[in-house]
PDB file of C-alpha atoms in Angstrom:
ATOM      1  CA  UNK A  12       1.905 -22.109   7.131  1.00 76.00           C
ATOM      2  CA  UNK A  13       1.342 -19.041   9.305  1.00 82.00           C
ATOM      3  CA  UNK A  14       4.375 -18.065  11.370  1.00 90.00           C
ATOM      4  CA  UNK A  15       3.536 -15.775  14.242  1.00 95.00           C
ATOM      5  CA  UNK A  16       6.154 -13.655  15.947  1.00 96.00           C
ATOM      6  CA  UNK A  17       5.521 -12.478  19.508  1.00 97.00           C
ATOM      7  CA  UNK A  18       7.309  -9.446  20.884  1.00 97.00           C
ATOM      8  CA  UNK A  19       6.966  -6.646  23.412  1.00 97.00           C
ATOM      9  CA  UNK A  20       7.290  -8.464  26.699  1.00 96.00           C
ATOM     10  CA  UNK A  21       9.667  -7.290  29.379  1.00 97.00           C
ATOM     11  CA  UNK A  22      10.243  -6.523  33.027  1.00 98.00           C
ATOM     12  CA  UNK A  23       7.996  -4.027  34.752  1.00 98.00           C
ATOM     13  CA  UNK A  24       7.118  -3.085  38.315  1.00 98.00           C
ATOM     14  CA  UNK A  25       3.711  -3.882  39.755  1.00 98.00           C
ATOM     15  CA  UNK A  26       1.170  -1.332  38.586  1.00 97.00           C
ATOM     16  CA  UNK A  27       3.014  -0.766  35.325  1.00 98.00           C
ATOM     17  CA  UNK A  28       2.031  -1.510  31.729  1.00 98.00           C
ATOM     18  CA  UNK A  29       3.277  -3.562  28.814  1.00 98.00           C
ATOM     19  CA  UNK A  30       1.999  -4.073  25.285  1.00 98.00           C
ATOM     20  CA  UNK A  31       3.047  -7.360  23.694  1.00 98.00           C
ATOM     21  CA  UNK A  32       2.330  -7.727  19.989  1.00 98.00           C
ATOM     22  CA  UNK A  33       1.920 -10.575  17.558  1.00 97.00           C
ATOM     23  CA  UNK A  34       2.526 -10.328  13.856  1.00 95.00           C
ATOM     24  CA  UNK A  35       3.182 -12.328  10.723  1.00 92.00           C
ATOM     25  CA  UNK A  36       4.433 -11.664   7.228  1.00 86.00           C
ATOM     26  CA  UNK A  37       2.965 -14.838   5.786  1.00 83.00           C
ATOM     27  CA  UNK A  38      -0.780 -14.248   6.107  1.00 86.00           C
ATOM     28  CA  UNK A  39      -3.399 -11.586   6.597  1.00 88.00           C
ATOM     29  CA  UNK A  40      -3.970 -11.734  10.321  1.00 91.00           C
ATOM     30  CA  UNK A  41      -7.361 -10.072   9.963  1.00 88.00           C
ATOM     31  CA  UNK A  42      -8.754 -13.256   8.452  1.00 90.00           C
ATOM     32  CA  UNK A  43      -7.998 -15.225  11.627  1.00 94.00           C
ATOM     33  CA  UNK A  44      -9.330 -15.071  15.143  1.00 96.00           C
ATOM     34  CA  UNK A  45      -6.372 -14.386  17.436  1.00 97.00           C
ATOM     35  CA  UNK A  46      -5.961 -15.115  21.095  1.00 97.00           C
ATOM     36  CA  UNK A  47      -3.374 -14.573  23.798  1.00 98.00           C
ATOM     37  CA  UNK A  48      -2.642 -17.224  26.361  1.00 97.00           C
ATOM     38  CA  UNK A  49      -0.062 -17.327  29.118  1.00 97.00           C
ATOM     39  CA  UNK A  50       1.837 -19.979  30.954  1.00 97.00           C
ATOM     40  CA  UNK A  51       3.792 -19.636  34.154  1.00 95.00           C
ATOM     41  CA  UNK A  52       6.477 -22.211  35.010  1.00 91.00           C
ATOM     42  CA  UNK A  53       4.994 -25.457  36.297  1.00 93.00           C
ATOM     43  CA  UNK A  54       1.431 -24.515  35.389  1.00 94.00           C
ATOM     44  CA  UNK A  55      -1.013 -25.134  32.570  1.00 94.00           C
ATOM     45  CA  UNK A  56      -1.581 -22.578  29.841  1.00 94.00           C
ATOM     46  CA  UNK A  57      -4.336 -20.090  30.618  1.00 95.00           C
ATOM     47  CA  UNK A  58      -6.542 -18.172  28.208  1.00 96.00           C
ATOM     48  CA  UNK A  59      -6.112 -14.408  28.446  1.00 97.00           C
ATOM     49  CA  UNK A  60      -8.026 -12.720  25.611  1.00 97.00           C
ATOM     50  CA  UNK A  61      -9.242 -13.217  22.061  1.00 97.00           C
ATOM     51  CA  UNK A  62     -10.343 -11.064  19.170  1.00 97.00           C
ATOM     52  CA  UNK A  63     -12.542 -12.217  16.322  1.00 95.00           C
ATOM     53  CA  UNK A  64     -11.823 -12.157  12.640  1.00 90.00           C
ATOM     54  CA  UNK A  65     -14.078 -10.033  10.447  1.00 84.00           C
ATOM     55  CA  UNK A  66     -14.774  -9.346   6.808  1.00 79.00           C
ATOM     56  CA  UNK A  67     -16.278  -5.960   7.694  1.00 85.00           C
ATOM     57  CA  UNK A  68     -13.779  -4.521  10.208  1.00 82.00           C
ATOM     58  CA  UNK A  69     -16.147  -5.147  13.098  1.00 87.00           C
ATOM     59  CA  UNK A  70     -14.323  -7.103  15.773  1.00 91.00           C
ATOM     60  CA  UNK A  71     -15.401  -8.673  19.031  1.00 94.00           C
ATOM     61  CA  UNK A  72     -13.190  -9.335  22.021  1.00 96.00           C
ATOM     62  CA  UNK A  73     -13.378 -11.764  24.893  1.00 96.00           C
ATOM     63  CA  UNK A  74     -11.350 -11.801  28.084  1.00 96.00           C
ATOM     64  CA  UNK A  75     -10.650 -14.103  30.959  1.00 95.00           C
ATOM     65  CA  UNK A  76     -12.505 -12.814  33.973  1.00 94.00           C
ATOM     66  CA  UNK A  77      -9.411 -11.787  35.922  1.00 90.00           C
ATOM     67  CA  UNK A  78      -8.125  -9.696  33.002  1.00 92.00           C
ATOM     68  CA  UNK A  79     -11.273  -7.718  32.306  1.00 93.00           C
ATOM     69  CA  UNK A  80     -10.737  -4.021  32.814  1.00 94.00           C
ATOM     70  CA  UNK A  81      -6.949  -4.347  32.869  1.00 97.00           C
ATOM     71  CA  UNK A  82      -6.142  -5.908  29.489  1.00 98.00           C
ATOM     72  CA  UNK A  83      -7.273  -4.818  26.031  1.00 98.00           C
ATOM     73  CA  UNK A  84      -6.754  -6.815  22.850  1.00 97.00           C
ATOM     74  CA  UNK A  85      -6.763  -4.949  19.556  1.00 96.00           C
ATOM     75  CA  UNK A  86      -5.827  -5.217  15.901  1.00 95.00           C
ATOM     76  CA  UNK A  87      -3.774  -2.976  13.649  1.00 94.00           C
ATOM     77  CA  UNK A  88      -4.632  -4.231  10.181  1.00 90.00           C
ATOM     78  CA  UNK A  89      -2.237  -1.814   8.506  1.00 91.00           C
ATOM     79  CA  UNK A  90       0.638  -3.381  10.461  1.00 94.00           C
ATOM     80  CA  UNK A  91      -0.909  -6.856  10.380  1.00 94.00           C
ATOM     81  CA  UNK A  92      -0.548  -7.185  14.134  1.00 96.00           C
ATOM     82  CA  UNK A  93      -2.609  -7.964  17.210  1.00 97.00           C
ATOM     83  CA  UNK A  94      -1.588  -6.348  20.490  1.00 98.00           C
ATOM     84  CA  UNK A  95      -2.423  -6.914  24.117  1.00 98.00           C
ATOM     85  CA  UNK A  96      -2.361  -3.728  26.194  1.00 98.00           C
ATOM     86  CA  UNK A  97      -1.763  -4.776  29.779  1.00 98.00           C
ATOM     87  CA  UNK A  98      -2.274  -2.197  32.525  1.00 98.00           C
ATOM     88  CA  UNK A  99      -2.151  -2.366  36.317  1.00 97.00           C
ATOM     89  CA  UNK A 100       0.109  -5.385  36.106  1.00 97.00           C
ATOM     90  CA  UNK A 101       0.484  -7.643  39.121  1.00 96.00           C
ATOM     91  CA  UNK A 102       3.259 -10.074  40.038  1.00 96.00           C
ATOM     92  CA  UNK A 103       0.834 -12.922  39.348  1.00 95.00           C
ATOM     93  CA  UNK A 104       0.682 -11.792  35.709  1.00 96.00           C
ATOM     94  CA  UNK A 105       4.266 -13.001  35.327  1.00 97.00           C
ATOM     95  CA  UNK A 106       4.307 -15.661  32.595  1.00 98.00           C
ATOM     96  CA  UNK A 107       5.291 -16.433  29.032  1.00 98.00           C
ATOM     97  CA  UNK A 108       2.639 -14.918  26.798  1.00 98.00           C
ATOM     98  CA  UNK A 109       1.760 -16.607  23.508  1.00 97.00           C
ATOM     99  CA  UNK A 110      -0.441 -15.483  20.681  1.00 97.00           C
ATOM    100  CA  UNK A 111      -2.255 -17.931  18.458  1.00 97.00           C
ATOM    101  CA  UNK A 112      -4.346 -17.649  15.316  1.00 96.00           C
ATOM    102  CA  UNK A 113      -7.063 -19.893  14.008  1.00 94.00           C
ATOM    103  CA  UNK A 114      -9.954 -19.707  11.580  1.00 91.00           C
ATOM    104  CA  UNK A 115     -12.514 -20.728  14.218  1.00 89.00           C
ATOM    105  CA  UNK A 116     -15.047 -18.433  15.824  1.00 89.00           C
ATOM    106  CA  UNK A 117     -14.050 -16.301  18.785  1.00 91.00           C
ATOM    107  CA  UNK A 118     -16.387 -18.292  21.021  1.00 89.00           C
ATOM    108  CA  UNK A 119     -14.085 -21.310  20.911  1.00 91.00           C
ATOM    109  CA  UNK A 120     -10.707 -19.575  20.885  1.00 93.00           C
ATOM    110  CA  UNK A 121     -10.404 -19.942  24.656  1.00 92.00           C
ATOM    111  CA  UNK A 122     -10.298 -23.721  24.132  1.00 92.00           C
ATOM    112  CA  UNK A 123      -7.486 -23.616  21.580  1.00 91.00           C
ATOM    113  CA  UNK A 124      -4.670 -26.044  22.337  1.00 90.00           C
ATOM    114  CA  UNK A 125      -1.105 -26.174  21.116  1.00 89.00           C
ATOM    115  CA  UNK A 126      -2.220 -28.834  18.624  1.00 91.00           C
ATOM    116  CA  UNK A 127      -4.610 -26.371  17.001  1.00 91.00           C
ATOM    117  CA  UNK A 128      -4.026 -23.255  14.965  1.00 92.00           C
ATOM    118  CA  UNK A 129      -0.768 -21.351  14.676  1.00 94.00           C
ATOM    119  CA  UNK A 130       1.281 -20.225  17.657  1.00 96.00           C
ATOM    120  CA  UNK A 131       3.975 -17.658  18.253  1.00 96.00           C
ATOM    121  CA  UNK A 132       7.176 -18.415  20.106  1.00 96.00           C
ATOM    122  CA  UNK A 133       6.085 -16.482  23.174  1.00 97.00           C
ATOM    123  CA  UNK A 134       7.290 -13.340  24.902  1.00 98.00           C
ATOM    124  CA  UNK A 135       8.218 -13.202  28.577  1.00 98.00           C
ATOM    125  CA  UNK A 136       6.389 -10.823  30.880  1.00 98.00           C
ATOM    126  CA  UNK A 137       7.838 -10.379  34.351  1.00 98.00           C
ATOM    127  CA  UNK A 138       6.179  -8.170  36.958  1.00 98.00           C
ATOM    128  CA  UNK A 139       8.197  -7.356  40.052  1.00 97.00           C
ATOM    129  CA  UNK A 140       6.613  -6.501  43.378  1.00 94.00           C
TER     130      UNK A 140
END
């Protein structure tokens, strides 16, 4: 069982940056595709970004349209973590952010549900105006 731990959220003013991270000590995260999703109170979960797994250290990333250019997902295989660099944050980015890992291809990670894969406990991101 892969236990993911999300961290790095916080409170930031609009225009600021945060870098949540996701890690595990029970698996090699590089062998899983990993995505970030977010959920604001009273709303459905929304896909944010995903990064592929790779046997050759060549990774692909996908982003939700509204996050392109502002968010960057990346891996640190030495630390066994996946991070989400979030720049130019807006109040509407306020949500609980969750990472998830699964063995599927990156193309289907945006359709991952809470019944699939392995999920972290979430980290709160709050952007003040």
